[in-house]
PDB file of C-alpha atoms in Angstrom:
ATOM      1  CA  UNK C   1      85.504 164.373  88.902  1.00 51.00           C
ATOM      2  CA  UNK C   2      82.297 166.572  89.551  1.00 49.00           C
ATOM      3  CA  UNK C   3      78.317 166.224  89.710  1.00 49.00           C
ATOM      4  CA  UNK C   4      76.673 167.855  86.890  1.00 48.00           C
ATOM      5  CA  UNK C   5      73.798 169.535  87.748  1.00 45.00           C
ATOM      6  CA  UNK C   6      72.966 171.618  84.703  1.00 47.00           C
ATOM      7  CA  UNK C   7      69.917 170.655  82.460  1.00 49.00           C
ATOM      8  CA  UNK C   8      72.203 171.087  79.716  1.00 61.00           C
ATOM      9  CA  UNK C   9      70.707 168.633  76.815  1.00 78.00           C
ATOM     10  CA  UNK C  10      73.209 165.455  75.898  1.00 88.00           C
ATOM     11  CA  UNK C  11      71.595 164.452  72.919  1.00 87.00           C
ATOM     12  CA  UNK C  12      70.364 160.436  73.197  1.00 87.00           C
ATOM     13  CA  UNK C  13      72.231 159.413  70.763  1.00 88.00           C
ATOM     14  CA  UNK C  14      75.604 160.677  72.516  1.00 90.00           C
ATOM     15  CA  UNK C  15      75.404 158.279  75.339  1.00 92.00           C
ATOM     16  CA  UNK C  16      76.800 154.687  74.962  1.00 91.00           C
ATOM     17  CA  UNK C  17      75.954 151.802  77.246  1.00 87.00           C
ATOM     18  CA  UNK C  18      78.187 149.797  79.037  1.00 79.00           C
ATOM     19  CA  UNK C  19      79.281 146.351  77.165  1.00 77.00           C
ATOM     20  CA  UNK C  20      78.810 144.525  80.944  1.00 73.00           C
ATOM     21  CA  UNK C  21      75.186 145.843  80.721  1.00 72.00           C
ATOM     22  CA  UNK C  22      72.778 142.403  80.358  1.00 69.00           C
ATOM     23  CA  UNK C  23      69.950 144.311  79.989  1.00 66.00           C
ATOM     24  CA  UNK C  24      67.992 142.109  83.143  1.00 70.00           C
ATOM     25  CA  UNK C  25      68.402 144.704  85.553  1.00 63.00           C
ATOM     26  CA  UNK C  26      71.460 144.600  86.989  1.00 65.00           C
ATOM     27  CA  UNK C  27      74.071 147.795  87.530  1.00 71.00           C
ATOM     28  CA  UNK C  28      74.560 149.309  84.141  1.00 84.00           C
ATOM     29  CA  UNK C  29      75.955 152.839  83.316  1.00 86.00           C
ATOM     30  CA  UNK C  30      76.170 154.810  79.999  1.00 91.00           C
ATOM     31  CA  UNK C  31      78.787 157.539  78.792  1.00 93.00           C
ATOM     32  CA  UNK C  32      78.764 160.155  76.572  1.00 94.00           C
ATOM     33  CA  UNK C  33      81.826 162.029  74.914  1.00 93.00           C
ATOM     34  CA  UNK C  34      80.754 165.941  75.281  1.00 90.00           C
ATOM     35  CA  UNK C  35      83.073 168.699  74.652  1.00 87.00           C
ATOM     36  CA  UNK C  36      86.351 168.454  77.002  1.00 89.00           C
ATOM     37  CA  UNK C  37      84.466 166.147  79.226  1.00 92.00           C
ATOM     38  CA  UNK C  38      83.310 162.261  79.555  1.00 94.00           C
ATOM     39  CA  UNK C  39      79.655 162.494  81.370  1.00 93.00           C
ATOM     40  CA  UNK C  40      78.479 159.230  83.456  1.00 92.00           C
ATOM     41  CA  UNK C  41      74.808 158.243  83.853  1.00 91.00           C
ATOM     42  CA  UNK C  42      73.356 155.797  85.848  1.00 89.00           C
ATOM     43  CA  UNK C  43      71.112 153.810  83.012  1.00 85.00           C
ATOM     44  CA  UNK C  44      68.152 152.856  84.488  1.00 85.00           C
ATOM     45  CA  UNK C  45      67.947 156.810  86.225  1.00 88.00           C
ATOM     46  CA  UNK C  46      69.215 158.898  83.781  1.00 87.00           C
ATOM     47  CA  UNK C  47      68.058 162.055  84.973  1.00 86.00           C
ATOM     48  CA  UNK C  48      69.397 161.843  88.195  1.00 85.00           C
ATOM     49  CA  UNK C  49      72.963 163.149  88.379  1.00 84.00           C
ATOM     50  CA  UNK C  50      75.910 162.176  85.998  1.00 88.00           C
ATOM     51  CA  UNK C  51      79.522 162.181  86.770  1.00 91.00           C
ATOM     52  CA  UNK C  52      81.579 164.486  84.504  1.00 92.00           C
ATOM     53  CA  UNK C  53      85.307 163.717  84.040  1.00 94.00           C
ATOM     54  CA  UNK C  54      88.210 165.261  82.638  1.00 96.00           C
ATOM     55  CA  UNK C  55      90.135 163.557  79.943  1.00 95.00           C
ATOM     56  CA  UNK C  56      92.568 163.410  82.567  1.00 95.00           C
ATOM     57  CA  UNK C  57      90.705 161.592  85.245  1.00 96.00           C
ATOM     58  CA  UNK C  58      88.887 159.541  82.566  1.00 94.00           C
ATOM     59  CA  UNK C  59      91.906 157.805  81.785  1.00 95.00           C
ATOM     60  CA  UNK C  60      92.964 157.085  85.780  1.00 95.00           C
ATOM     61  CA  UNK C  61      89.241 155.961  86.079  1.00 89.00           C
ATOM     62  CA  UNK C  62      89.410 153.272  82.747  1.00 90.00           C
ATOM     63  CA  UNK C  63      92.902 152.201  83.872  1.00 94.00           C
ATOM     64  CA  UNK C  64      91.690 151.685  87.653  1.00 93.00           C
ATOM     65  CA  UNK C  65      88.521 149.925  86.357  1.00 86.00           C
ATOM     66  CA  UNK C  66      91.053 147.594  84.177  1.00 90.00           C
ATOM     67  CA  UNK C  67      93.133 146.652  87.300  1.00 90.00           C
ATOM     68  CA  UNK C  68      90.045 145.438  88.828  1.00 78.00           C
TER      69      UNK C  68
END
């Protein structure tokens, strides 16, 4: 997992928000499927960092979120 800090451009319509989202405020986070990489944003402060992950640790993250 790493911080991205680049101002490299994910277009809009690349980022997905999460199906727990409610849309009233509470914790919500979107993803976006960019080359090699699965970028996480924090919805409601999207140009604050994102989380990149590697295919990799995208699949240990989904199958620990899962468990939960």
């Amino acid at each position: 997992m790493s911080v991205q800090h680049s101002k490299a451009a994910v277009p809009e319509a690349a980022w997905v928000k999460s199906s727990y989202s409610t849309g009233n405020g509470g914790e919500c986070i979107e993803v976006a499927a960019v080359s090699g990489a699965f970028i996480v944003r924090d919805s409601k402060q999207p140009a604050v960092a994102k989380l990149a992950f590697g295919p990799e640790a995208w699949d240990d993250f989904l199958r620990m979120a899962a468990e939960r």
